[in-house]
Structures are given as structure tokens and as C-alpha cells.
Amino acid sequence: SNCSISTRSILFDGVDMQNNIIVQPMSSVTGFVASGTIIDGEEHKSLPSDMSIVHSNRSLSIWHKIYQIIVIISIICIHYTLLIIVYKIYSIEQIPLPISIAFCWTLWSIIGCFISLLLLKFIVGSCAAGEIYPTASRLYLQKIWLRQLIVFSFSPAWLLPTSHDYLYPYVLRWLGAHIEENVKLGEIGTFLSCPTNLLKLEIGVTTFGGILIVPSELTLSGDHRVDQIMLGSHTNIANGCSILPGSCLASETMIGNLTRITRETKSKYGEVLMGVPARTMPFQMPRRPKIQDQMKIIPFWHTCLSHYVSKCLLLSIYSFGGFIGGSIIHTILVCSLYRCRSYIRHQIVQQVIARLNQDYAQFICPFLGNTQWLIRLFRAYGAHIGENTIMPDIICITDYPLMSIGDNVRLNVGTQIQGHSFEQRILNVAPVSIGNSCVIMSGSIVMTGCKLMGNNRLHPGTLIMKNDQLPLNTHWKGIPAQLLTTKATSSQSILVCENEAEQQQSSETMDNLSLQYESIGNTYSNIDELQFMNYGYADFDAHIDGDIDYYSKQLYKEVLAHVSLKNQNVLEVNCGRGAGAVWCVHNYVPSFYVGADLSSDIIDVCQQRHSMISRLSFVVADATKYLPFENESLDIVLCVEATHAYGGPAAVQRFASEVARVLRPGGYFLWCDLCHIDGSDTSLDYLTANGELIVAEKMNITRNVLHALDIQSNTRAEFIERYVRPREREYFRLFAGLPGTQMYNGMYEGYIQYWRAVFRKKTTTISII
């Protein structure tokens, strides 16, 4: 009881909500939710002790109910009168039925739009910013409820204008909105649904499909508050965004898909905002072109003529062939016209084809949803779709020739896969690939150029950014998407461990240094200076660099010196806080790069810091037991300074077997680490003991590592004094390799060596006798 669930929220997968719960707009809810919880996007917060939910009386009086009945009857009478007027015009001259009905249809749409505007301006009227309307009040019924009723009732008439119609700003100005020049709106219905006199859109604003302008926001007492909405000049708002009362955006702001904007959203000039709630992203859009604008202006008479011609064709088809025959003819016609659309240049003809497709989607496609007939239709349009794939409706994919979808894919209601974007009003297209057995849940969007490798699961309301590549067997959630977990098994995987209990068992044999590593990563996750977690590498003739991360980057550079990562599928094992992975992606341009680490807390840090970087993802994995990738699926595996903490020869050999399993024949394993000299064996020997990896090149770099540690010793010692708690400083000194510690002394005295090596997986050859 006393729960408040706001607009566009998604409840899924066994929800159990207790009392006094507030679900903010566009939040996803699953599982058990305790009493007194505020769900804001992915965050669950406790209701403050000084905040209570006390609902005002929301029961409508008998007079309010009578008012509603009178209003509904009046709306019905208006529609009936409108139909009578149109019929009288039709009966003046006897002309063929399809032509006359098409004319009446177009005329009804024009008059319906005009009447709805009159009702909104003179009956509903304007609102004052900051006003609060109790649900059980006449003002709420007039200002909020009646406005929604009128807009919904006349929405079929508003199908007459096209997307980004040049008349939309004029309509809103007449209703009292402050609309400046060069404003282009994807849809007008959502703007009509809110108090238009509270809208302020500055020059150059652009909005796209699925935008929701929320008419009012609920207070804790259950009342409705309206407020001004201001969009700064040249603001771009992408698909599926929600804008709440009180929102104010600075100029040149870019709002990404599925973003929620509220009065709490703070924006600055030129920022990119994404997420629920909206937050600033660490990248910038390119400079806005001053002239180029690929959104065409379509004259109103073109709109009316194309509407009339398309309805003539539609009615002729079904009057000639009936419902069954007409459906077949309509299907053949829209498929044929879609395939030859690129050869048609005349604007009116293009509009007629677009309206025929719109009519087909409106009248026929609802019967095809979740059936294989819809899949066959997509294939006829040019999409490449595998077997046993199910999609809910026609609007879930666009740009059909750019779509490649595998077998056993499931799309839920409200998902979108887009092959185009219109950022800064410039059209960009790119192919999208969805691998086998992917599940895309409700409200998710996959953008242009994305590639889902297979067996991926997107939770509700997930946004996959442009050109992202999702590794096999991964789950994703959030805006932008963050990796949740990796499936431990797939039908094509070979497991090293035979049972689940053994896979989940903690690594009890790992030495103290490994435990210190995980503790350091978890406890000091917010310290920006602690990014790279290796000893570093320094040439003796190189200059001394003051950058705290310079020598750690040089170690990566040394390990990668003999193999190119460009356009390769790369896995970094024990990636730590992800700084090395980010550096590699920026400098070596792999096809995709996955960082794996045993610690889920450290992976959380990686995802929080680096989730916006394309081609880069992170996953939790115990490399000594199982790497969550298919056999022979990777080109390169990288491991920097980690195997010494695996717990002994047996664990290192298991790790080497996993590396060999996931590498393609001829693939490279790039490695560097400490080697304890104990007679004849070193870590190098453990890695090649299984005979699956061969050493292509190796080098003892102990002197260069010691030189780097000497250079960095003061900086690292100062860091430890400044940030680390006294009782943990000795562990940090050991981990940092400071002079006087066991690790440093071991390398200096020679019983510990530091090696780098390039291993290559053996290629299998088959001899024919």
C-alpha cells in the first residue's frame, strides 16, 4: 500500500514490493523491494526519516464524476458532428467510393486537428508555473485530465502531418508556447499533452521519436505539480527520453537515448547527458555544422496530397481484393516499393510510399506480431534473420537491409534496433549484427554499428551505444550498458572444472600478495592516482618522466612491442582497475578488448570508470579455473604481472590450459611477471608444461623493472603516506615494490627475476598418408 510508480517504469521478473515505495520515472524494478525504499534508476535508497508519504484524499466527488461523464459525452458528440459534416460533403457529388472516402478521410483529419487545437486553447486553457492540483479537484480534471482526453481522442487526426513537420512550431506558438526559429520536433502529440504555455524552446532545438514530455510530477502527497520546461538553443534530445516539469537545459546540450531529465538535472554548455537520472558523460560531440541539415521541409499541400493518394490506393486495394486478397496485394506492394525506394526521387511519391507502409504497419502488422509471418516480412524487406527468432511488432527494427540477426533471438515489447542516427541533424547509417540466442528485453535500444556476439541478454531499459561490441555469453544493464555477469556455460563451451561447486570455490591457495591486491583495489577504489597496478619499465637511456603512470604504461608498451593488437579480439587477464585496458584500446585499436579479473568489486570499479569507452568491456573470471569464452575465439591474451599470485605450479598450468583453449591456432599469449628461481623451474616452465604454448620470444627485464621502481620510489612512498591507513602501509610498500621490501630485494639479489615473453599457440596439422 501507499506505493507510487511513475511513468515509463518497468516491473519484471517476480516483483514483490512492500509498503511506502516510490519508483521514480524510467526505473526498472525486479525481485523483493523493502518498505520505505526509493528506486531511482538502478539505485535503491531508503526513504529519509524526515520524509513521509501522506496521500491526500483522491476520491472524486459525485460532481466530479458527473463532470467527467458530461465531458466524455461532449467529445463523442463533437466526433459525431464532425462525421456528419464530412458525410454531407461526400454526398454532394457521387464519385467512386474509394476516392470519396479518401477525400473525407483527409478532410476529417484536417478538421479534427483544428477542433482539437480550439478545445486546448479555449476550453483547457493555460497553467501557472509551480501550480499544484490535487487529484480530486476541478482544476486537475480541467487542466490535466481533459487535456489528455482531447489529445488521445483526436490522435488519429494528427497522423496527417509527418515527423518533424514545419507546422509544429507554429501550432505550439498559437497555443502559447515560446518557440524560436529552426525548431524541429519529431512528434507533436507529447507537446500537446503538457501545458503548452509552460514550454520554452530556443533556436535550433531538435527532438526525435518516443520523447515524453511529462505533463505533471507527483508530489509525496499524491498531488500533481506543473512547471516550466526550457530547452536551450541547439539542444538535441534523442529517442525515448522523458522530460519532467521544471527541467532546464543549457545550450548545445546533447541528450542521449532513454535519458530522464528533471528539475535536479544540471547541464552546462556543450555537455552530453545520459542515464536515469541524467548524468554528464566524459565525451563531447563534434562541433555543430553551420549549414548542413538533412531534415527536409515538406509543404503542407504535399502532406495533404500524399495522404489523399495513399488512402485512395489503400481503399482501392481492399475494395478490389477484400480483406484476404487485399492483405496479400498490400503486402506485395509495400515490399516491392520498399526495395526500389532508393531509385525514387520525387518527394510526393516518397511520401505516398511512406504512408502506405505506415498504413500497413497500423492495420496488418498487429496481426503478425510474435509470429514467423513478421520475420518473413522483414526478410522480404531485405533483413537477414535466422531461424526461430521472435519479434513483437514492426517497429522493433529499422533500416532492414542493415540488419543481421541470428537464430533463436528474442525481442520483447518496446525494444528498438536502429540502423541509422540523426545526430546534429546529419544522417548516419551502419549495419547492426545480433548473434544467436540473444534476448533483448523491454525498453532497450541497440544503436547503429553495434555487434552482439551471441548469447547476450539485455535487461529492461538498456542502451547499447553506437559501434559497441558485446562479447559472448554476457549480460548487460543500464544507460549506457554495463556488463553484469558472464554466463559460465554455453552449448559450445568446454569447461575445465567438471562441477559448479568447484568453479565457485574460493582460491584458498593464493598467497598473501594476491589478497593484498584485491584489498587494495576494493578499499581505495576512488583514488584517481591509483590506476595502474604494476611495477613499471624504464630504459636506462630514457629521460625521467614525472607522470605517475608513465612507467606502468611503458611496461605495457614493452610487452606489446612485438605483436599488433589492431583489429584483433583481445582478452586481458587480471586487468586490475582497467587503466591498462583503456590505454591499449586508445593506442592499439583492437576489434574488441575484454578485461577480466577475479574480484567483482574491482570489475565494478572498471565498469563505473570506463563504461563509455567503445570496444571495451569487463567481466568477472577466475583465470585459473575457467575463462568465459568459446574455444578458439580470441586472437590475443594478455597477462601483466599476475601469475606469481596464482598459488603455485598447478594453478599456473591450469591457467595456461585455459589460455590455450580460448586462443585461435597461431594466436598469441603476451605475458610478463616475477619468476621465483627455485632450482631449474621458473614460471615460464609452468606456462609451457602442457605443451600447448610455445615460447616465440622471451627476455629478462629485471634491471629495467628495478630502474623503474627506483625512479618511482619517492612518488609511491608519498602516495602511501598520504592515502593509506598506518596499519596497511607495510602491505602497500610490498605491493608497490619499494626498496627494502622482499620483492625489491629479491630482484636486486637475483633470486627473483622479472621476465616478459611472447607465447604462441601451436597450430594443428593433419598429415594425409
CSV table of N, CA and C in Angstrom, one decimal, residues 603-704:
chain,number,residue,atom,x,y,z
A,603,ILE,N,36.0,-5.2,-10.8
A,603,ILE,CA,35.3,-5.1,-12.0
A,603,ILE,C,34.2,-4.0,-12.0
A,604,ASP,N,33.6,-3.9,-10.8
A,604,ASP,CA,32.6,-2.8,-10.6
A,604,ASP,C,33.2,-1.4,-10.8
A,605,VAL,N,34.4,-1.3,-10.3
A,605,VAL,CA,35.2,0.0,-10.4
A,605,VAL,C,35.5,0.2,-11.9
A,606,CYS,N,35.9,-0.8,-12.6
A,606,CYS,CA,36.2,-0.7,-14.0
A,606,CYS,C,35.0,-0.2,-14.8
A,607,GLN,N,33.8,-0.9,-14.5
A,607,GLN,CA,32.6,-0.5,-15.2
A,607,GLN,C,32.1,0.9,-14.9
A,608,GLN,N,32.3,1.3,-13.7
A,608,GLN,CA,31.9,2.7,-13.3
A,608,GLN,C,32.8,3.7,-14.0
A,609,ARG,N,34.1,3.4,-14.2
A,609,ARG,CA,35.0,4.4,-14.7
A,609,ARG,C,35.1,4.4,-16.2
A,610,HIS,N,34.9,3.2,-16.8
A,610,HIS,CA,35.3,3.1,-18.2
A,610,HIS,C,34.1,2.5,-19.1
A,611,SER,N,32.9,2.6,-18.6
A,611,SER,CA,31.8,2.0,-19.3
A,611,SER,C,31.5,2.7,-20.7
A,612,MET,N,31.9,4.0,-20.8
A,612,MET,CA,31.6,4.7,-22.0
A,612,MET,C,32.5,4.5,-23.2
A,613,ILE,N,33.6,3.7,-23.0
A,613,ILE,CA,34.6,3.5,-24.0
A,613,ILE,C,34.2,2.4,-24.9
A,614,SER,N,34.1,2.7,-26.2
A,614,SER,CA,33.6,1.7,-27.1
A,614,SER,C,34.7,0.6,-27.3
A,615,ARG,N,34.3,-0.6,-27.7
A,615,ARG,CA,35.1,-1.8,-27.9
A,615,ARG,C,35.7,-2.3,-26.6
A,616,LEU,N,35.4,-1.8,-25.5
A,616,LEU,CA,36.0,-2.2,-24.2
A,616,LEU,C,34.9,-2.7,-23.2
A,617,SER,N,35.1,-3.8,-22.7
A,617,SER,CA,34.1,-4.3,-21.6
A,617,SER,C,34.9,-5.1,-20.6
A,618,PHE,N,34.2,-5.4,-19.5
A,618,PHE,CA,34.9,-6.1,-18.4
A,618,PHE,C,34.0,-7.2,-17.9
A,619,VAL,N,34.7,-8.2,-17.3
A,619,VAL,CA,34.0,-9.4,-16.8
A,619,VAL,C,34.7,-10.0,-15.7
A,620,VAL,N,33.9,-10.6,-14.7
A,620,VAL,CA,34.5,-11.3,-13.6
A,620,VAL,C,34.9,-12.7,-14.0
A,621,ALA,N,36.1,-13.1,-13.8
A,621,ALA,CA,36.5,-14.5,-14.1
A,621,ALA,C,37.7,-14.9,-13.3
A,622,ASP,N,37.7,-16.2,-12.9
A,622,ASP,CA,38.9,-16.8,-12.2
A,622,ASP,C,39.7,-17.5,-13.3
A,623,ALA,N,40.8,-16.9,-13.7
A,623,ALA,CA,41.5,-17.4,-14.9
A,623,ALA,C,42.2,-18.8,-14.6
A,624,THR,N,42.3,-19.2,-13.4
A,624,THR,CA,42.9,-20.5,-13.1
A,624,THR,C,41.9,-21.6,-13.2
A,625,LYS,N,40.6,-21.3,-13.4
A,625,LYS,CA,39.6,-22.3,-13.5
A,625,LYS,C,38.9,-22.3,-14.8
A,626,TYR,N,38.4,-21.1,-15.2
A,626,TYR,CA,37.6,-21.0,-16.4
A,626,TYR,C,37.5,-19.6,-16.9
A,627,LEU,N,37.9,-19.5,-18.2
A,627,LEU,CA,37.7,-18.2,-18.9
A,627,LEU,C,36.4,-18.3,-19.7
A,628,PRO,N,35.5,-17.3,-19.5
A,628,PRO,CA,34.2,-17.4,-20.1
A,628,PRO,C,34.1,-17.0,-21.6
A,629,PHE,N,34.9,-17.8,-22.4
A,629,PHE,CA,34.9,-17.5,-23.8
A,629,PHE,C,34.9,-18.9,-24.6
A,630,GLU,N,34.4,-18.9,-25.8
A,630,GLU,CA,34.3,-20.1,-26.5
A,630,GLU,C,35.7,-20.6,-27.0
A,631,ASN,N,35.8,-21.8,-27.3
A,631,ASN,CA,37.1,-22.4,-27.8
A,631,ASN,C,37.5,-21.6,-29.0
A,632,GLU,N,38.8,-21.3,-29.1
A,632,GLU,CA,39.4,-20.7,-30.2
A,632,GLU,C,38.7,-19.4,-30.7
A,633,SER,N,38.3,-18.5,-29.8
A,633,SER,CA,37.5,-17.3,-30.1
A,633,SER,C,38.3,-16.1,-30.0
A,634,LEU,N,39.6,-16.1,-29.5
A,634,LEU,CA,40.4,-14.9,-29.2
A,634,LEU,C,41.7,-15.0,-30.0
A,635,ASP,N,42.2,-13.8,-30.4
A,635,ASP,CA,43.4,-13.7,-31.1
A,635,ASP,C,44.6,-13.5,-30.2
A,636,ILE,N,44.4,-12.7,-29.1
A,636,ILE,CA,45.5,-12.4,-28.2
A,636,ILE,C,45.0,-12.4,-26.8
A,637,VAL,N,45.8,-13.0,-25.9
A,637,VAL,CA,45.5,-13.0,-24.4
A,637,VAL,C,46.7,-12.3,-23.8
A,638,LEU,N,46.4,-11.3,-22.9
A,638,LEU,CA,47.5,-10.5,-22.3
A,638,LEU,C,47.4,-10.7,-20.8
A,639,CYS,N,48.5,-10.9,-20.1
A,639,CYS,CA,48.6,-11.0,-18.7
A,639,CYS,C,49.8,-10.3,-18.2
A,640,VAL,N,49.6,-9.2,-17.4
A,640,VAL,CA,50.6,-8.4,-16.9
A,640,VAL,C,50.7,-8.6,-15.4
A,641,GLU,N,51.8,-9.2,-14.9
A,641,GLU,CA,52.2,-9.2,-13.5
A,641,GLU,C,51.1,-9.8,-12.6
A,642,ALA,N,50.7,-11.1,-13.0
A,642,ALA,CA,49.6,-11.7,-12.2
A,642,ALA,C,49.9,-13.1,-11.8
A,643,THR,N,50.6,-13.9,-12.6
A,643,THR,CA,50.7,-15.3,-12.4
A,643,THR,C,51.4,-15.7,-11.1
A,644,HIS,N,52.3,-14.8,-10.6
A,644,HIS,CA,53.0,-15.1,-9.4
A,644,HIS,C,52.1,-15.3,-8.2
A,645,ALA,N,50.9,-14.7,-8.3
A,645,ALA,CA,49.9,-14.8,-7.2
A,645,ALA,C,48.8,-15.8,-7.4
A,646,TYR,N,49.0,-16.7,-8.4
A,646,TYR,CA,48.0,-17.8,-8.7
A,646,TYR,C,48.0,-18.9,-7.7
A,647,GLY,N,49.1,-19.1,-6.9
A,647,GLY,CA,49.1,-20.1,-5.9
A,647,GLY,C,49.9,-21.4,-6.2
A,648,GLY,N,50.8,-21.3,-7.1
A,648,GLY,CA,51.7,-22.4,-7.4
A,648,GLY,C,51.6,-23.0,-8.8
A,649,PRO,N,52.5,-24.0,-9.1
A,649,PRO,CA,52.6,-24.5,-10.4
A,649,PRO,C,51.3,-25.1,-11.0
A,650,ALA,N,50.5,-25.8,-10.1
A,650,ALA,CA,49.3,-26.4,-10.7
A,650,ALA,C,48.3,-25.4,-11.2
A,651,ALA,N,48.1,-24.3,-10.4
A,651,ALA,CA,47.2,-23.2,-10.8
A,651,ALA,C,47.7,-22.5,-12.1
A,652,VAL,N,49.0,-22.3,-12.2
A,652,VAL,CA,49.6,-21.7,-13.4
A,652,VAL,C,49.4,-22.6,-14.6
A,653,GLN,N,49.5,-23.9,-14.4
A,653,GLN,CA,49.3,-24.8,-15.5
A,653,GLN,C,47.9,-24.8,-16.0
A,654,ARG,N,46.9,-24.8,-15.0
A,654,ARG,CA,45.5,-24.7,-15.4
A,654,ARG,C,45.2,-23.4,-16.1
A,655,PHE,N,45.8,-22.3,-15.7
A,655,PHE,CA,45.6,-21.1,-16.4
A,655,PHE,C,46.2,-21.2,-17.8
A,656,ALA,N,47.3,-21.8,-18.0
A,656,ALA,CA,47.9,-21.9,-19.3
A,656,ALA,C,47.0,-22.8,-20.2
A,657,SER,N,46.4,-23.8,-19.7
A,657,SER,CA,45.5,-24.6,-20.5
A,657,SER,C,44.2,-23.8,-20.9
A,658,GLU,N,43.7,-23.0,-20.0
A,658,GLU,CA,42.6,-22.1,-20.4
A,658,GLU,C,43.0,-21.1,-21.5
A,659,VAL,N,44.2,-20.5,-21.4
A,659,VAL,CA,44.6,-19.6,-22.4
A,659,VAL,C,44.7,-20.3,-23.7
A,660,ALA,N,45.3,-21.5,-23.7
A,660,ALA,CA,45.4,-22.2,-25.0
A,660,ALA,C,44.0,-22.6,-25.6
A,661,ARG,N,43.1,-22.9,-24.7
A,661,ARG,CA,41.7,-23.3,-25.2
A,661,ARG,C,41.0,-22.1,-25.9
A,662,VAL,N,41.1,-20.9,-25.3
A,662,VAL,CA,40.4,-19.8,-25.9
A,662,VAL,C,41.1,-19.1,-27.1
A,663,LEU,N,42.4,-19.4,-27.2
A,663,LEU,CA,43.2,-18.8,-28.3
A,663,LEU,C,42.9,-19.6,-29.6
A,664,ARG,N,42.9,-18.8,-30.7
A,664,ARG,CA,42.8,-19.4,-32.0
A,664,ARG,C,44.2,-20.0,-32.4
A,665,PRO,N,44.3,-21.1,-33.2
A,665,PRO,CA,45.6,-21.6,-33.6
A,665,PRO,C,46.5,-20.5,-34.2
A,666,GLY,N,47.7,-20.4,-33.6
A,666,GLY,CA,48.6,-19.3,-34.0
A,666,GLY,C,48.4,-18.1,-33.2
A,667,GLY,N,47.4,-18.0,-32.3
A,667,GLY,CA,47.2,-16.8,-31.5
A,667,GLY,C,48.3,-16.6,-30.5
A,668,TYR,N,48.4,-15.4,-30.0
A,668,TYR,CA,49.5,-15.0,-29.1
A,668,TYR,C,49.0,-14.9,-27.6
A,669,PHE,N,49.9,-15.3,-26.7
A,669,PHE,CA,49.8,-15.0,-25.3
A,669,PHE,C,50.9,-14.2,-24.9
A,670,LEU,N,50.6,-12.9,-24.5
A,670,LEU,CA,51.7,-11.9,-24.1
A,670,LEU,C,51.7,-11.9,-22.6
A,671,TRP,N,52.9,-12.0,-22.0
A,671,TRP,CA,53.0,-12.2,-20.6
A,671,TRP,C,54.2,-11.5,-20.0
A,672,CYS,N,54.1,-11.0,-18.8
A,672,CYS,CA,55.3,-10.6,-18.1
A,672,CYS,C,55.0,-10.8,-16.6
A,673,ASP,N,56.0,-11.1,-15.8
A,673,ASP,CA,55.8,-11.4,-14.4
A,673,ASP,C,57.1,-11.7,-13.7
A,674,LEU,N,56.9,-11.8,-12.3
A,674,LEU,CA,58.1,-12.2,-11.5
A,674,LEU,C,58.2,-13.7,-11.6
A,675,CYS,N,59.5,-14.2,-11.6
A,675,CYS,CA,59.8,-15.6,-11.6
A,675,CYS,C,60.7,-15.9,-10.4
A,676,HIS,N,60.2,-16.8,-9.5
A,676,HIS,CA,61.0,-17.2,-8.4
A,676,HIS,C,61.9,-18.3,-8.8
A,677,ILE,N,63.2,-18.1,-8.7
A,677,ILE,CA,64.2,-19.1,-9.1
A,677,ILE,C,64.4,-20.2,-8.0
A,678,ASP,N,63.9,-21.4,-8.3
A,678,ASP,CA,64.0,-22.5,-7.3
A,678,ASP,C,64.6,-23.7,-7.9
A,679,GLY,N,65.8,-23.6,-8.2
A,679,GLY,CA,66.5,-24.7,-8.9
A,679,GLY,C,66.4,-24.6,-10.4
A,680,SER,N,65.6,-25.5,-11.0
A,680,SER,CA,65.6,-25.5,-12.5
A,680,SER,C,64.3,-24.9,-13.0
A,681,ASP,N,63.3,-24.7,-12.2
A,681,ASP,CA,61.9,-24.3,-12.6
A,681,ASP,C,61.7,-22.9,-12.4
A,682,THR,N,61.0,-22.3,-13.4
A,682,THR,CA,60.5,-20.9,-13.3
A,682,THR,C,59.1,-20.9,-13.8
A,683,SER,N,58.4,-19.7,-13.6
A,683,SER,CA,57.0,-19.6,-14.1
A,683,SER,C,56.9,-19.8,-15.6
A,684,LEU,N,58.0,-19.5,-16.3
A,684,LEU,CA,58.0,-19.8,-17.8
A,684,LEU,C,57.8,-21.3,-18.1
A,685,ASP,N,58.4,-22.1,-17.3
A,685,ASP,CA,58.3,-23.5,-17.5
A,685,ASP,C,56.9,-24.0,-17.1
A,686,TYR,N,56.3,-23.4,-16.1
A,686,TYR,CA,54.9,-23.8,-15.8
A,686,TYR,C,53.9,-23.5,-16.9
A,687,LEU,N,54.2,-22.4,-17.6
A,687,LEU,CA,53.3,-22.0,-18.7
A,687,LEU,C,53.4,-22.9,-19.9
A,688,THR,N,54.5,-23.5,-20.1
A,688,THR,CA,54.7,-24.3,-21.3
A,688,THR,C,54.7,-25.8,-21.0
A,689,ALA,N,54.4,-26.2,-19.7
A,689,ALA,CA,54.4,-27.6,-19.3
A,689,ALA,C,53.4,-28.4,-20.0
A,690,ASN,N,52.2,-27.9,-20.4
A,690,ASN,CA,51.2,-28.7,-21.0
A,690,ASN,C,51.5,-28.9,-22.5
A,691,GLY,N,52.5,-28.2,-23.0
A,691,GLY,CA,52.8,-28.5,-24.4
A,691,GLY,C,51.9,-27.8,-25.4
A,692,GLU,N,51.0,-26.9,-25.0
A,692,GLU,CA,50.1,-26.2,-25.9
A,692,GLU,C,50.5,-24.9,-26.3
A,693,LEU,N,51.4,-24.3,-25.5
A,693,LEU,CA,52.0,-23.0,-25.8
A,693,LEU,C,53.5,-23.1,-26.0
A,694,ILE,N,54.0,-22.5,-27.0
A,694,ILE,CA,55.4,-22.5,-27.3
A,694,ILE,C,56.0,-21.1,-27.2
A,695,VAL,N,57.2,-20.9,-26.7
A,695,VAL,CA,57.8,-19.6,-26.5
A,695,VAL,C,58.4,-19.1,-27.8
A,696,ALA,N,57.8,-18.0,-28.3
A,696,ALA,CA,58.3,-17.4,-29.5
A,696,ALA,C,59.4,-16.4,-29.3
A,697,GLU,N,59.3,-15.7,-28.1
A,697,GLU,CA,60.4,-14.7,-27.8
A,697,GLU,C,60.3,-14.5,-26.3
A,698,LYS,N,61.4,-14.3,-25.6
A,698,LYS,CA,61.4,-14.0,-24.2
A,698,LYS,C,62.7,-13.2,-23.8
A,699,MET,N,62.5,-12.4,-22.7
A,699,MET,CA,63.6,-11.5,-22.3
A,699,MET,C,63.5,-11.3,-20.8
A,700,ASN,N,64.7,-11.3,-20.2
A,700,ASN,CA,64.8,-10.9,-18.8
A,700,ASN,C,64.9,-9.4,-18.7
A,701,ILE,N,63.9,-8.8,-18.1
A,701,ILE,CA,63.8,-7.3,-18.0
A,701,ILE,C,63.9,-6.9,-16.5
A,702,THR,N,64.6,-7.7,-15.7
A,702,THR,CA,64.7,-7.4,-14.2
A,702,THR,C,65.3,-6.0,-14.0
A,703,ARG,N,66.4,-5.7,-14.7
A,703,ARG,CA,67.1,-4.5,-14.5
A,703,ARG,C,66.3,-3.3,-14.8
A,704,ASN,N,65.5,-3.4,-15.9
A,704,ASN,CA,64.6,-2.3,-16.3
A,704,ASN,C,63.5,-2.1,-15.3
